[in-house]
Short mmCIF file of C-alpha atoms in Angstrom, two decimals:
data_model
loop_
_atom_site.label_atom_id
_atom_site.label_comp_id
_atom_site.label_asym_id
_atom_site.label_seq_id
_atom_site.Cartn_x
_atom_site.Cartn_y
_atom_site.Cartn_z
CA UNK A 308 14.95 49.37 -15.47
CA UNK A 309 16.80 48.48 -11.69
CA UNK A 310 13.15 47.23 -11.01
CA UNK A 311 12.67 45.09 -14.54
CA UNK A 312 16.04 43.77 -13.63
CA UNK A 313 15.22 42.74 -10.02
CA UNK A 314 11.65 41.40 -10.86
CA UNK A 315 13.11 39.28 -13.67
CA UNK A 316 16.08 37.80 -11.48
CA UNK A 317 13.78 36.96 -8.30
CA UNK A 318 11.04 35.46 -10.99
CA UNK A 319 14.35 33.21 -11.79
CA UNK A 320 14.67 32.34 -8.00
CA UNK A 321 11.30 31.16 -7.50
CA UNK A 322 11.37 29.07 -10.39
CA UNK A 323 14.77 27.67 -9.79
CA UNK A 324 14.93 23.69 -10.33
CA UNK A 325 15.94 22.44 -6.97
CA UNK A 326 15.80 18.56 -5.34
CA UNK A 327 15.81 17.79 -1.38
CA UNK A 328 15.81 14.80 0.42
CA UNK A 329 12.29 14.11 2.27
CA UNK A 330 12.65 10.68 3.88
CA UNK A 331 15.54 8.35 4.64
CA UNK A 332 19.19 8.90 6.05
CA UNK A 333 21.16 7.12 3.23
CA UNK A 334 21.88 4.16 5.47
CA UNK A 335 19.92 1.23 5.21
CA UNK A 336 17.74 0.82 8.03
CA UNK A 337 14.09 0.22 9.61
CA UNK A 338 13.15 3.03 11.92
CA UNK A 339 11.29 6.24 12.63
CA UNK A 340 14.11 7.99 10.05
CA UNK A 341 15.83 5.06 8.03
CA UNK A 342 14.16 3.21 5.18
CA UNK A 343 15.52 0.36 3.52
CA UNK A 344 15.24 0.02 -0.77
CA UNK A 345 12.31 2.30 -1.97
CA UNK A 346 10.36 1.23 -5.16
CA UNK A 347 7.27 2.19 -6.23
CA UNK A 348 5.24 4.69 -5.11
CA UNK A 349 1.74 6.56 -5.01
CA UNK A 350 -0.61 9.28 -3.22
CA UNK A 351 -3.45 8.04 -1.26
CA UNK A 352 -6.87 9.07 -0.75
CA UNK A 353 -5.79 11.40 2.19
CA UNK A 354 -2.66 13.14 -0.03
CA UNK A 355 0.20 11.09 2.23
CA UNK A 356 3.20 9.17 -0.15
CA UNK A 357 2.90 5.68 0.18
CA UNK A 358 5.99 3.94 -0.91
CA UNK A 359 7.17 0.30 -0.67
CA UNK A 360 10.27 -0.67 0.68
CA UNK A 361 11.70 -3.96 -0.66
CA UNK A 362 14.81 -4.36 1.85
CA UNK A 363 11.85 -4.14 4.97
CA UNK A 364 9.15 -5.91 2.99
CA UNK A 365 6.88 -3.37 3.76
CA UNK A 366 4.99 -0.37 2.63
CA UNK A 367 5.02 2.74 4.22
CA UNK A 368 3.49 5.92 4.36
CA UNK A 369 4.99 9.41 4.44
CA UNK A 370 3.03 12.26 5.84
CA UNK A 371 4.61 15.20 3.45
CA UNK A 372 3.65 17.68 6.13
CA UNK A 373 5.21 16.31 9.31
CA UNK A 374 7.11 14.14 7.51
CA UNK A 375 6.40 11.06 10.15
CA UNK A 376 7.08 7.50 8.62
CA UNK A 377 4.18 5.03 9.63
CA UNK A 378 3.91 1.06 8.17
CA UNK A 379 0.77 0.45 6.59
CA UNK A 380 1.34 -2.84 5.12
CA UNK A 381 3.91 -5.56 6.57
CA UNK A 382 5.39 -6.38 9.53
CA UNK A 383 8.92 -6.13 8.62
CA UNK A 384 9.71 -9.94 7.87
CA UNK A 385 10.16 -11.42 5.04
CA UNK A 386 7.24 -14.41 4.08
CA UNK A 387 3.87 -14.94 3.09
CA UNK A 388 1.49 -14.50 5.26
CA UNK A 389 -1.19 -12.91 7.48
CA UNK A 390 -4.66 -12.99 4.79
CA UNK A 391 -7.56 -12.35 7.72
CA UNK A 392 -5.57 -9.86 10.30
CA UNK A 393 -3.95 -6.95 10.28
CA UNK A 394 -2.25 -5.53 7.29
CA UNK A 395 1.01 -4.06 9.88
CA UNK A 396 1.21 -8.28 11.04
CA UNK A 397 1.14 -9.97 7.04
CA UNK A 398 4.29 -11.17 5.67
CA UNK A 399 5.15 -9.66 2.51
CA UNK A 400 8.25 -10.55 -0.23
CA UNK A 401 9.57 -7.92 -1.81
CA UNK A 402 6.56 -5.22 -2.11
CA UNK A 403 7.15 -3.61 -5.39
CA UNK A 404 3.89 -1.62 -6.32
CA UNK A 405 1.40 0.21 -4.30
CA UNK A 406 -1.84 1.80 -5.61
CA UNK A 407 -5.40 2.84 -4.37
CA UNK A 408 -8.81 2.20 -5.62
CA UNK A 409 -11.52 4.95 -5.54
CA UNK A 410 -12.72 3.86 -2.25
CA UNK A 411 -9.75 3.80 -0.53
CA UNK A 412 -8.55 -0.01 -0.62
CA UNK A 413 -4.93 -0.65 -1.29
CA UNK A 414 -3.46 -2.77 -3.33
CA UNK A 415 0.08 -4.28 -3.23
CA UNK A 416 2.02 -6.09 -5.99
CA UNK A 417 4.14 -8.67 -3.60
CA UNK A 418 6.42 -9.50 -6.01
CA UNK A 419 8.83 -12.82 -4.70
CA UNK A 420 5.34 -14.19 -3.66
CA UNK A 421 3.55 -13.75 -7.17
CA UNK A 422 0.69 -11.94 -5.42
CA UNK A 423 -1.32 -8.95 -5.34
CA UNK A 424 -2.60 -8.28 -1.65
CA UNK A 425 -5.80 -6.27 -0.55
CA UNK A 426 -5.66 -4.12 2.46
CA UNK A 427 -9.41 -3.33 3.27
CA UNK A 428 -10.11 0.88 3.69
CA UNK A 429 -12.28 0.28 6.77
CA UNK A 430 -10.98 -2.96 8.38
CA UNK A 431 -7.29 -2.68 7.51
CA UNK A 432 -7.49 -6.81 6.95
CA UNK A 433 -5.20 -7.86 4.17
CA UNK A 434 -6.16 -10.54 1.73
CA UNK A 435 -4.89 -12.22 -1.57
CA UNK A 436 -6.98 -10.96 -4.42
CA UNK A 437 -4.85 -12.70 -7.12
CA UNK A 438 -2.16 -14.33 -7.49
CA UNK A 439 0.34 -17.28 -9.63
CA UNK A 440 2.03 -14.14 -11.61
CA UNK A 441 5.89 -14.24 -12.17
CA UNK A 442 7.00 -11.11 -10.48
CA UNK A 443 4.53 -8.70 -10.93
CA UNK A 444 6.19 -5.13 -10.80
CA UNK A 445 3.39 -2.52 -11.57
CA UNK A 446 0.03 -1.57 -10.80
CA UNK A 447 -2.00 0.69 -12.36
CA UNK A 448 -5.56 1.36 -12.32
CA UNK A 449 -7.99 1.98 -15.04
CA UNK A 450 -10.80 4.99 -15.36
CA UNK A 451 -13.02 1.66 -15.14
CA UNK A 452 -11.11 0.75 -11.94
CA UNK A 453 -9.72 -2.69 -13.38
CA UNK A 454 -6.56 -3.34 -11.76
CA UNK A 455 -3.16 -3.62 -14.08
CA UNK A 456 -0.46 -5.71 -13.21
CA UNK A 457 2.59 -5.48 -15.47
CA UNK A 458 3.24 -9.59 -14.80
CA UNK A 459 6.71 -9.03 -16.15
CA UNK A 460 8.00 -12.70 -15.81
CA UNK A 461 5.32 -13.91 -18.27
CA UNK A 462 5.81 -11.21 -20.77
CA UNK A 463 1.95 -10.43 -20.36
CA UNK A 464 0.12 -7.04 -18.91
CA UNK A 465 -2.92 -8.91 -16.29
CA UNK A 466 -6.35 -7.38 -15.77
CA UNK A 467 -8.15 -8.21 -12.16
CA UNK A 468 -11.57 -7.39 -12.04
CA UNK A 469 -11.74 -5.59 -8.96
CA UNK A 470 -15.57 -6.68 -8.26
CA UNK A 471 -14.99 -10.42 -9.64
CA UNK A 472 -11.45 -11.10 -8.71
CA UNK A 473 -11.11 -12.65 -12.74
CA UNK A 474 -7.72 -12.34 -13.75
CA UNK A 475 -7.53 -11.97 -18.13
CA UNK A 476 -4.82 -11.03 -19.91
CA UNK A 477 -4.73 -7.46 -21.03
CA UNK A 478 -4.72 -7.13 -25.29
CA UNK A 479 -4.29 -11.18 -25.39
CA UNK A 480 -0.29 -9.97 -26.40
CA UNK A 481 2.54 -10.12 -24.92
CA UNK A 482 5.52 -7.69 -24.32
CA UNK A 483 8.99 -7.65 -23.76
CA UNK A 484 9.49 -6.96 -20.36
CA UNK A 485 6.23 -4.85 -19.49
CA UNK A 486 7.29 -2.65 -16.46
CA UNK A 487 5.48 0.16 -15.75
CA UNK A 488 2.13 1.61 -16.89
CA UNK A 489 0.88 5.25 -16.80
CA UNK A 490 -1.85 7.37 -18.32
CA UNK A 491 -2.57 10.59 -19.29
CA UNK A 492 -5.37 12.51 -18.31
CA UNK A 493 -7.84 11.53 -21.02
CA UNK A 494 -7.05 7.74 -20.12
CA UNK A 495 -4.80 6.78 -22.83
CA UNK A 496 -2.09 4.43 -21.57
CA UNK A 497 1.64 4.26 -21.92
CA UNK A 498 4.11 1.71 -21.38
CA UNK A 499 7.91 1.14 -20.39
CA UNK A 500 9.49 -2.37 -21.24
CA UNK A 501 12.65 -3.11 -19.29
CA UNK A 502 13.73 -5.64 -21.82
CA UNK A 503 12.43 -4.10 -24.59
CA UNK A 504 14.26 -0.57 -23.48
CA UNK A 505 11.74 1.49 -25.00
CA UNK A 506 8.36 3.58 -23.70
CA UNK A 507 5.72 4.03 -25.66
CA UNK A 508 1.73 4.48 -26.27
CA UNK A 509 -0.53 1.88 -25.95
CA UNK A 510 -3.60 1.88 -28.29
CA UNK A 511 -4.43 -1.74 -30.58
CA UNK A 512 -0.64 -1.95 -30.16
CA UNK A 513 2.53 -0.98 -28.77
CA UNK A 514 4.31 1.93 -30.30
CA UNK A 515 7.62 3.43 -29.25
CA UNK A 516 8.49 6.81 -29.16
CA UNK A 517 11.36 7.02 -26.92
CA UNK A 518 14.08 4.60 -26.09
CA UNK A 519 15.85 4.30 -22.59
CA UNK A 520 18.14 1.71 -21.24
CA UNK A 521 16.04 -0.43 -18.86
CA UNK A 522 13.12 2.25 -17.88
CA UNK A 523 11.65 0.90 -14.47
CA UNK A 524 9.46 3.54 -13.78
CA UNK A 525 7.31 6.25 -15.71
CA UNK A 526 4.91 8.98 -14.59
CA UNK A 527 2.89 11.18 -17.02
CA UNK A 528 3.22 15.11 -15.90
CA UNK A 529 0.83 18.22 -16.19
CA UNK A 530 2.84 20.01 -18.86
CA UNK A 531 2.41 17.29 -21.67
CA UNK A 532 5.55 15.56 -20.22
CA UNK A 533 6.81 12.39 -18.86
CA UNK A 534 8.93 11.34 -16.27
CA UNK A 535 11.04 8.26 -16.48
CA UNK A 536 13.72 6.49 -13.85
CA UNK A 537 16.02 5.41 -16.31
CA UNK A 538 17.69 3.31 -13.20
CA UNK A 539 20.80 1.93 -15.04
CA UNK A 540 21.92 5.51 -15.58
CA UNK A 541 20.97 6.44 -12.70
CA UNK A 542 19.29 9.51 -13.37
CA UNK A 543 15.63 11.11 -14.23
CA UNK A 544 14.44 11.76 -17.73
CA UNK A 545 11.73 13.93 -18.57
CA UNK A 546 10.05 13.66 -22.13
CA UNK A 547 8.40 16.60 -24.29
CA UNK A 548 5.39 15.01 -25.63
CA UNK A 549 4.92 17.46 -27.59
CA UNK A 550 8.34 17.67 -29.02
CA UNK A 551 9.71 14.15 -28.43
CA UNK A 552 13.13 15.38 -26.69
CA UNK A 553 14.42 13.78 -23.58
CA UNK A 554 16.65 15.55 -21.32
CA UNK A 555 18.04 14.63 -17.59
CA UNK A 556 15.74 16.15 -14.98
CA UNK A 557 17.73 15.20 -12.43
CA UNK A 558 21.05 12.74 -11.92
CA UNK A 559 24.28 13.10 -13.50
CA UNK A 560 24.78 9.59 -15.25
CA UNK A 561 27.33 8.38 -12.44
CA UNK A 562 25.97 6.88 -9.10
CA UNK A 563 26.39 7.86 -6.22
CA UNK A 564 24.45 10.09 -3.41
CA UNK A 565 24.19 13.71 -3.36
CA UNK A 566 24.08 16.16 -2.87
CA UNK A 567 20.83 17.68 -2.33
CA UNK A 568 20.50 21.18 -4.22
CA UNK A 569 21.04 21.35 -7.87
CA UNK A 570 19.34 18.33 -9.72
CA UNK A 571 21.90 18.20 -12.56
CA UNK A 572 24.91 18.25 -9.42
CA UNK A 573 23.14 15.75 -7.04
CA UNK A 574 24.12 11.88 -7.93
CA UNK A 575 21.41 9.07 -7.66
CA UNK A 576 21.73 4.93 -7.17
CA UNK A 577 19.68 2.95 -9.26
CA UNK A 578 16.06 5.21 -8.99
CA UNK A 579 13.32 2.97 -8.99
CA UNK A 580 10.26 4.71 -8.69
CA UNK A 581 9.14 8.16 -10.25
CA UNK A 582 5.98 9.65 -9.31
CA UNK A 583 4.53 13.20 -9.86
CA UNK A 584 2.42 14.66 -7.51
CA UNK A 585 -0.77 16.79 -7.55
CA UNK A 586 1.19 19.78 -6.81
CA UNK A 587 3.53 19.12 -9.50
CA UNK A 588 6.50 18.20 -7.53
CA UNK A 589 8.30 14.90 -8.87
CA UNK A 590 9.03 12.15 -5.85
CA UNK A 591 12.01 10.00 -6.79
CA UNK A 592 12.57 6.65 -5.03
CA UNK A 593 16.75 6.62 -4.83
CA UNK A 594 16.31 2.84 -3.92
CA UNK A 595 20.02 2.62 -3.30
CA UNK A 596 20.68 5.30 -1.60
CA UNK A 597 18.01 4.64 0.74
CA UNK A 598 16.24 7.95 0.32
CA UNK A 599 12.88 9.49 -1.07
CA UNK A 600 13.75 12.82 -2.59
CA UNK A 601 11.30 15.95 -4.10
CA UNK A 602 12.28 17.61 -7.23
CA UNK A 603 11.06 20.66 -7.88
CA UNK A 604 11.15 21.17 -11.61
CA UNK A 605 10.25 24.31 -13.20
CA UNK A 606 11.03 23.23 -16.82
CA UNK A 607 7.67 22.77 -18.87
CA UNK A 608 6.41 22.31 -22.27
CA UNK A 609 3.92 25.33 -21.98
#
């Protein structure tokens, strides 16, 4: 029975729900250990966290081993420029989306410049490969590999061709606020409107199942779940599919910073970017707080 007993209390150990901080000081800053507004984010071809950071203008990656902070994109300046050279000499404005084709290009939604840049796999040149959106906030990429952009001052979800460079717009419809985009494994898309405060599935049309105040972020999870930075409340959601209840993952409503530990006990600022990894981890971007954090969560529909 002592050994039941033991068994059954170090199981609960090793699945305790825990969060830590993997990048960033909580101080604003642009250095080997400070990073300055994280947004989105994304795992590249070669497993590092790429991340961009809107108060540098740049994008960054994070090596989850060492942990070393290199700039990919940007050179730390805000502007627009740099199309021909080096990706580390462009100006960016406000990088607010990062994602990866199957070949390894990168993609960049430059939001304040209405852009999304191209940063070539084996020349590291960036380009423009569209641009004339309104903000564009999200990108997301297709099983087809056409490029998404959630164009959210236009009210319209953009399609790029990534062969052609034609920009259409997705569905011919328009949406209120479209700010995020994810899919589940058998390609079905969902959708988070900031204005609209609600997430839902996309199919011939938009329909809600859950509303949040102001989602900006939303990542579809292993266990039939999703993960959403409800960034007004400052705190993590995660969704049963299954079941349609939301709970707090992590946050406690109330910003602040801290601590690192106990998800329900540690405060966030403003979360802008949720992202869960291929080993099931969930990487928050505390934009605020100036931090990229790792939540373990053992919590899961199956």
């Amino acid at each position: 029975m002592r050994k039941l007993l033991l068994l059954l209390f170090m199981a609960g150990i090793l699945c305790a729900d825990e969060v830590t901080t993997i990048a960033g000081t909580g101080q604003p800053g642009f250095s080997a250990t400070q990073i300055n507004n994280p947004y989105g984010m994304t795992f590249g071809p070669d497993g590092a966290l790429y991340f961009c950071e809107i108060g540098n203008h740049v994008v960054r990656r994070l090596d989850l081993k060492t942990r070393e902070l290199t700039v990919v994109a940007g050179n730390g300046t805000k502007g627009y420029s740099g199309d021909g050279g080096p990706a580390i000499k462009a100006q960016m404005n406000e990088p607010y989306a990062v994602r990866f084709d199957s070949f390894g290009n990168m993609y960049i939604a430059d939001m304040q410049n209405g852009a999304v840049r191209k940063v070539d796999v084996h020349t590291g040149t960036i380009s423009t490969l569209a641009k004339g959106f309104r903000q564009p906030h999200c990108l997301a990429m297709t099983l087809d590999e056409d490029l998404l952009v959630c164009d959210i001052g236009n009210n319209r979800i953009r399609q790029i061709d990534l062969e052609s460079g034609e920009v259409t717009t997705f569905m011919n419809q328009t949406f209120a606020g479209p700010r995020a985009i994810t899919f589940d494994p058998g390609g079905i898309m969902y959708l988070a409107l900031r204005e609209g405060n609600a997430i839902g599935k996309v199919t011939d049309t938009f329909v809600p199942f859950a509303q949040v105040k102001s989602p900006k972020d939303i990542s579809y999870a292993r266990d039939y779940s999703m993960f959403v930075a409800d960034s007004e409340n400052h705190r993590i959601l995660n969704i049963n599919m299954v079941t349609g209840t939301t709970i707090t993952a992590l946050g406690t409503g109330t910003k602040g910073d801290g601590p690192d530990g106990d998800p329900l006990q540690c405060q966030l600022a403003r979360p802008h970017g949720v992202l869960v990894g291929p080993d099931g981890a969930v990487y928050v971007a505390d934009s605020e707080n100036h931090r990229i954090r790792k939540l373990i969560y053992s919590q899961a529909v199956y």
